[in-house]
mmCIF file of C-alpha atoms in Angstrom:
data_model
loop_
_atom_site.group_PDB
_atom_site.id
_atom_site.type_symbol
_atom_site.label_atom_id
_atom_site.label_comp_id
_atom_site.label_asym_id
_atom_site.label_seq_id
_atom_site.Cartn_x
_atom_site.Cartn_y
_atom_site.Cartn_z
ATOM 1 C CA GLU A 1 1.105 95.233 14.487
ATOM 2 C CA ALA A 2 -2.741 94.512 14.569
ATOM 3 C CA GLN A 3 -3.032 90.775 14.426
ATOM 4 C CA VAL A 4 -4.861 87.566 15.388
ATOM 5 C CA THR A 5 -2.259 84.827 16.218
ATOM 6 C CA GLN A 6 -3.035 81.234 16.384
ATOM 7 C CA ASN A 7 -0.941 78.245 17.637
ATOM 8 C CA PRO A 8 0.323 75.837 16.214
ATOM 9 C CA ARG A 9 0.343 76.362 12.641
ATOM 10 C CA TYR A 10 0.546 72.549 12.104
ATOM 11 C CA LEU A 11 -0.461 69.896 14.144
ATOM 12 C CA ILE A 12 -0.668 65.947 13.622
ATOM 13 C CA THR A 13 -2.497 64.051 16.570
ATOM 14 C CA VAL A 14 -3.764 60.652 16.935
ATOM 15 C CA THR A 15 -7.550 60.136 17.627
ATOM 16 C CA GLY A 16 -8.878 60.473 21.062
ATOM 17 C CA LYS A 17 -5.904 62.889 22.472
ATOM 18 C CA LYS A 18 -7.331 65.828 23.508
ATOM 19 C CA LEU A 19 -6.027 69.133 22.110
ATOM 20 C CA THR A 20 -6.407 72.798 22.381
ATOM 21 C CA VAL A 21 -5.534 75.400 19.569
ATOM 22 C CA THR A 22 -4.944 78.871 20.823
ATOM 23 C CA CYS A 23 -5.934 82.234 19.264
ATOM 24 C CA SER A 24 -5.155 85.554 20.520
ATOM 25 C CA GLN A 25 -5.988 89.120 19.223
ATOM 26 C CA ASN A 26 -4.534 92.399 20.211
ATOM 27 C CA MET A 27 -7.082 94.910 18.715
ATOM 28 C CA ASN A 28 -9.528 94.900 21.688
ATOM 29 C CA HIS A 29 -12.048 93.023 19.733
ATOM 30 C CA GLU A 30 -15.141 91.875 21.307
ATOM 31 C CA TYR A 31 -16.339 89.479 18.454
ATOM 32 C CA MET A 32 -14.167 86.241 17.813
ATOM 33 C CA SER A 33 -14.998 83.186 15.856
ATOM 34 C CA TRP A 34 -13.374 80.008 14.630
ATOM 35 C CA TYR A 35 -13.826 78.743 11.352
ATOM 36 C CA ARG A 36 -12.920 75.438 9.587
ATOM 37 C CA GLN A 37 -12.077 75.239 5.857
ATOM 38 C CA ASP A 38 -12.525 71.878 3.660
ATOM 39 C CA PRO A 39 -12.094 71.569 -0.042
ATOM 40 C CA GLY A 40 -15.529 72.197 -1.764
ATOM 41 C CA LEU A 41 -17.270 73.296 1.353
ATOM 42 C CA GLY A 42 -15.638 76.707 1.963
ATOM 43 C CA LEU A 43 -15.494 78.064 5.481
ATOM 44 C CA ARG A 44 -18.066 76.966 8.077
ATOM 45 C CA GLN A 45 -18.362 78.570 11.421
ATOM 46 C CA ILE A 46 -17.778 76.581 14.573
ATOM 47 C CA TYR A 47 -18.149 78.718 17.485
ATOM 48 C CA TYR A 48 -18.299 82.308 18.057
ATOM 49 C CA SER A 49 -18.164 84.740 20.955
ATOM 50 C CA MET A 50 -19.664 88.229 21.234
ATOM 51 C CA ASN A 51 -17.593 88.949 24.422
ATOM 52 C CA VAL A 52 -16.142 87.615 27.371
ATOM 53 C CA GLU A 53 -17.933 84.764 28.743
ATOM 54 C CA VAL A 54 -20.488 84.917 25.769
ATOM 55 C CA THR A 55 -20.082 81.847 23.290
ATOM 56 C CA ASP A 56 -22.577 80.229 20.781
ATOM 57 C CA LYS A 57 -22.707 77.583 18.437
ATOM 58 C CA GLY A 58 -22.079 78.102 14.676
ATOM 59 C CA ASP A 59 -23.099 75.836 12.132
ATOM 60 C CA VAL A 60 -20.618 72.756 12.836
ATOM 61 C CA PRO A 61 -20.233 72.912 16.476
ATOM 62 C CA GLU A 62 -20.080 69.014 17.175
ATOM 63 C CA GLY A 63 -17.031 67.763 18.628
ATOM 64 C CA TYR A 64 -15.633 71.012 19.605
ATOM 65 C CA LYS A 65 -15.390 73.442 22.638
ATOM 66 C CA VAL A 66 -14.452 76.936 23.184
ATOM 67 C CA SER A 67 -14.161 79.194 26.015
ATOM 68 C CA ARG A 68 -13.833 82.967 26.362
ATOM 69 C CA LYS A 69 -12.343 83.826 29.903
ATOM 70 C CA GLU A 70 -10.530 86.969 28.301
ATOM 71 C CA LYS A 71 -11.088 89.420 25.705
ATOM 72 C CA ARG A 72 -8.079 88.576 23.660
ATOM 73 C CA ASN A 73 -8.191 84.873 23.802
ATOM 74 C CA PHE A 74 -10.510 82.311 22.236
ATOM 75 C CA PRO A 75 -9.006 78.831 22.291
ATOM 76 C CA LEU A 76 -10.492 75.634 20.473
ATOM 77 C CA ILE A 77 -10.889 72.571 22.372
ATOM 78 C CA LEU A 78 -11.053 69.134 20.706
ATOM 79 C CA GLU A 79 -11.790 66.739 23.642
ATOM 80 C CA SER A 80 -11.685 63.751 21.662
ATOM 81 C CA PRO A 81 -10.423 64.283 18.200
ATOM 82 C CA SER A 82 -11.601 62.359 15.205
ATOM 83 C CA PRO A 83 -10.164 61.781 11.788
ATOM 84 C CA ASN A 84 -13.162 63.954 10.371
ATOM 85 C CA GLN A 85 -11.933 66.877 12.226
ATOM 86 C CA THR A 86 -8.901 67.043 9.924
ATOM 87 C CA SER A 87 -9.097 70.221 8.420
ATOM 88 C CA LEU A 88 -7.668 73.821 8.120
ATOM 89 C CA TYR A 89 -8.786 76.231 11.079
ATOM 90 C CA PHE A 90 -8.957 79.963 11.068
ATOM 91 C CA CYS A 91 -9.695 82.141 13.937
ATOM 92 C CA ALA A 92 -11.189 85.512 13.119
ATOM 93 C CA SER A 93 -11.962 88.631 15.238
ATOM 94 C CA SER A 94 -13.922 91.968 14.698
ATOM 95 C CA LEU A 95 -15.295 94.836 17.012
ATOM 96 C CA TYR A 96 -18.622 93.797 17.642
ATOM 97 C CA GLY A 97 -20.920 95.569 15.495
ATOM 98 C CA THR A 98 -18.802 96.599 12.895
ATOM 99 C CA ILE A 99 -18.661 93.133 10.917
ATOM 100 C CA PHE A 100 -21.145 94.722 8.748
ATOM 101 C CA GLU A 101 -19.021 97.581 7.976
ATOM 102 C CA GLY A 102 -15.429 95.881 7.978
ATOM 103 C CA GLY A 103 -15.485 92.251 8.021
ATOM 104 C CA TYR A 104 -13.118 90.346 9.898
ATOM 105 C CA THR A 105 -9.232 89.882 10.557
ATOM 106 C CA PHE A 106 -8.320 86.421 10.183
ATOM 107 C CA GLY A 107 -5.196 84.690 11.653
ATOM 108 C CA SER A 108 -2.814 82.386 9.542
ATOM 109 C CA GLY A 109 -4.682 79.042 10.063
ATOM 110 C CA THR A 110 -3.794 75.706 11.885
ATOM 111 C CA ARG A 111 -3.675 72.704 9.714
ATOM 112 C CA LEU A 112 -4.736 69.842 12.010
ATOM 113 C CA THR A 113 -4.525 66.099 10.968
ATOM 114 C CA VAL A 114 -5.984 63.417 12.823
ATOM 115 C CA VAL A 115 -4.873 59.997 12.250
ATOM 116 C CA GLY B 1 -31.508 81.526 5.024
ATOM 117 C CA ASP B 2 -28.919 83.791 3.814
ATOM 118 C CA SER B 3 -26.273 82.541 1.284
ATOM 119 C CA VAL B 4 -23.527 83.437 -1.183
ATOM 120 C CA THR B 5 -23.022 81.271 -4.141
ATOM 121 C CA GLN B 6 -19.964 81.773 -6.162
ATOM 122 C CA MET B 7 -18.514 80.163 -9.336
ATOM 123 C CA GLU B 8 -16.673 77.154 -9.294
ATOM 124 C CA GLY B 9 -13.272 77.066 -9.932
ATOM 125 C CA PRO B 10 -10.360 76.563 -10.606
ATOM 126 C CA VAL B 11 -9.854 79.529 -12.979
ATOM 127 C CA THR B 12 -6.568 79.416 -14.914
ATOM 128 C CA LEU B 13 -5.718 82.711 -16.936
ATOM 129 C CA SER B 14 -2.639 84.086 -18.749
ATOM 130 C CA GLU B 15 -0.738 86.935 -17.474
ATOM 131 C CA GLU B 16 -2.810 90.553 -18.266
ATOM 132 C CA ALA B 17 -5.910 88.542 -19.164
ATOM 133 C CA PHE B 18 -9.232 90.159 -17.942
ATOM 134 C CA LEU B 19 -10.583 88.322 -14.838
ATOM 135 C CA THR B 20 -14.394 87.936 -13.610
ATOM 136 C CA ILE B 21 -15.441 85.671 -10.798
ATOM 137 C CA ASN B 22 -19.268 85.696 -10.493
ATOM 138 C CA CYS B 23 -20.995 85.944 -6.843
ATOM 139 C CA THR B 24 -24.498 85.890 -6.418
ATOM 140 C CA TYR B 25 -26.164 86.254 -2.885
ATOM 141 C CA THR B 26 -29.699 85.497 -1.180
ATOM 142 C CA ALA B 27 -30.374 87.528 1.771
ATOM 143 C CA THR B 28 -33.274 89.091 3.636
ATOM 144 C CA GLY B 29 -32.669 92.945 4.028
ATOM 145 C CA TYR B 30 -29.971 94.598 2.842
ATOM 146 C CA PRO B 31 -26.453 92.882 3.729
ATOM 147 C CA SER B 32 -22.861 93.789 3.083
ATOM 148 C CA LEU B 33 -20.765 92.170 0.596
ATOM 149 C CA PHE B 34 -17.050 91.122 0.692
ATOM 150 C CA TRP B 35 -14.401 89.756 -1.324
ATOM 151 C CA TYR B 36 -11.476 88.032 0.771
ATOM 152 C CA VAL B 37 -8.603 86.639 -0.810
ATOM 153 C CA GLN B 38 -6.342 83.721 0.672
ATOM 154 C CA TYR B 39 -2.714 83.500 -0.821
ATOM 155 C CA PRO B 40 -1.065 79.991 -0.479
ATOM 156 C CA GLY B 41 -0.340 79.084 3.154
ATOM 157 C CA GLU B 42 -1.884 82.078 4.542
ATOM 158 C CA GLY B 43 -4.993 83.145 6.153
ATOM 159 C CA LEU B 44 -8.149 85.287 4.450
ATOM 160 C CA GLN B 45 -7.586 88.935 4.002
ATOM 161 C CA LEU B 46 -10.270 91.343 3.290
ATOM 162 C CA LEU B 47 -9.738 92.641 -0.400
ATOM 163 C CA LEU B 48 -12.665 94.782 -0.849
ATOM 164 C CA LYS B 49 -16.048 95.520 0.326
ATOM 165 C CA ALA B 50 -19.437 97.221 -0.237
ATOM 166 C CA THR B 51 -22.008 98.094 2.431
ATOM 167 C CA LYS B 52 -25.181 99.326 0.208
ATOM 168 C CA ALA B 53 -26.401 99.038 -3.015
ATOM 169 C CA ASP B 54 -24.685 100.513 -6.217
ATOM 170 C CA ASP B 55 -21.551 100.853 -4.038
ATOM 171 C CA LYS B 56 -18.177 99.798 -5.573
ATOM 172 C CA GLY B 57 -15.609 98.349 -3.791
ATOM 173 C CA SER B 58 -11.980 98.477 -5.160
ATOM 174 C CA ASN B 59 -8.433 97.540 -4.232
ATOM 175 C CA LYS B 60 -5.193 96.731 -5.711
ATOM 176 C CA GLY B 61 -7.014 96.736 -9.154
ATOM 177 C CA PHE B 62 -9.914 94.734 -8.055
ATOM 178 C CA GLU B 63 -13.510 95.875 -8.309
ATOM 179 C CA ALA B 64 -16.928 94.764 -7.418
ATOM 180 C CA THR B 65 -20.132 96.565 -7.513
ATOM 181 C CA TYR B 66 -23.198 95.878 -5.092
ATOM 182 C CA ARG B 67 -26.150 95.121 -7.580
ATOM 183 C CA LYS B 68 -29.339 94.876 -5.701
ATOM 184 C CA GLU B 69 -31.370 94.320 -8.698
ATOM 185 C CA THR B 70 -29.399 91.068 -9.701
ATOM 186 C CA THR B 71 -28.214 90.227 -6.236
ATOM 187 C CA SER B 72 -24.794 90.217 -7.476
ATOM 188 C CA PHE B 73 -21.203 91.074 -6.319
ATOM 189 C CA HIS B 74 -18.911 90.161 -9.234
ATOM 190 C CA LEU B 75 -15.217 90.290 -8.654
ATOM 191 C CA GLU B 76 -13.166 91.877 -11.923
ATOM 192 C CA LYS B 77 -9.693 93.080 -12.556
ATOM 193 C CA GLY B 78 -8.770 94.226 -15.895
ATOM 194 C CA SER B 79 -5.086 92.981 -16.102
ATOM 195 C CA VAL B 80 -4.166 90.195 -13.946
ATOM 196 C CA GLN B 81 -0.654 89.215 -12.540
ATOM 197 C CA VAL B 82 1.215 86.178 -11.551
ATOM 198 C CA SER B 83 1.052 87.250 -7.714
ATOM 199 C CA ASP B 84 -2.859 87.466 -8.055
ATOM 200 C CA SER B 85 -2.961 83.667 -8.036
ATOM 201 C CA ALA B 86 -5.122 82.862 -4.860
ATOM 202 C CA VAL B 87 -8.514 81.733 -3.589
ATOM 203 C CA TYR B 88 -11.047 84.253 -3.657
ATOM 204 C CA PHE B 89 -14.262 84.184 -1.246
ATOM 205 C CA CYS B 90 -17.102 86.041 -1.567
ATOM 206 C CA ALA B 91 -19.075 86.674 1.534
ATOM 207 C CA LEU B 92 -22.199 88.261 3.140
ATOM 208 C CA SER B 93 -22.896 89.841 6.654
ATOM 209 C CA ASP B 94 -26.321 90.710 7.563
ATOM 210 C CA ARG B 95 -26.978 94.190 9.174
ATOM 211 C CA THR B 96 -26.757 92.979 12.564
ATOM 212 C CA GLY B 97 -23.141 91.531 11.743
ATOM 213 C CA ASN B 98 -24.215 88.276 13.686
ATOM 214 C CA GLN B 99 -24.552 86.288 10.448
ATOM 215 C CA PHE B 100 -21.433 86.010 8.047
ATOM 216 C CA TYR B 101 -21.653 83.706 5.229
ATOM 217 C CA PHE B 102 -18.757 82.613 2.906
ATOM 218 C CA GLY B 103 -18.937 81.352 -0.521
ATOM 219 C CA THR B 104 -17.078 77.960 -1.514
ATOM 220 C CA GLY B 105 -14.075 79.942 -2.953
ATOM 221 C CA THR B 106 -12.600 80.114 -6.503
ATOM 222 C CA SER B 107 -8.856 79.047 -7.213
ATOM 223 C CA LEU B 108 -7.202 81.384 -9.452
ATOM 224 C CA THR B 109 -4.072 80.437 -11.160
ATOM 225 C CA VAL B 110 -2.364 83.187 -13.397
ATOM 226 C CA ILE B 111 0.378 81.707 -15.797
ATOM 227 C CA PRO B 112 3.299 84.017 -17.250
#
């Protein structure tokens, strides 16, 4: 089944403790992206990647890192999480150049709470 | 820059009522327009899309028409069901696909 898989689904952590949220897709998509969803703000893009070793900042990149060493994986790293990063996170992917035609495929989300 | 504005929620309707969720956009050029749906506890799913003016996207009884003259892409359904309760997002992609913008979402609750 074609899908984007995120792990974990739920995570509670403490301020300053480094964490990684994994994202993997099995559709051979070049384009991958991370979004955060907050009430009243909709979805905001954190980082995106057009292909292996090519990443770029989205609208809200502060406090996050990403890497794209393999085509299928696009982990989101919080080096020193803070409470304002408590949010619902989504990974999404698309064939490069076809977002215009077909939009994204989304993962099921990771609900992160930083205390 | 490009942006999407959709009507504020929440929206509560009785089963079999008519649904309209308004969406307007601002864009340079000719973007693609999308509606995504997010059911409770799940990720976003593409509901329908339109890639050029006057196109009508449709799926699961939902429809939206790309209106360039009014820069709108309103979502409609003639008879909603309880199972349609979800959050609906309007979205826009520029022609390169490098810029993708979401509205803030509209929560719909359908009561029996």
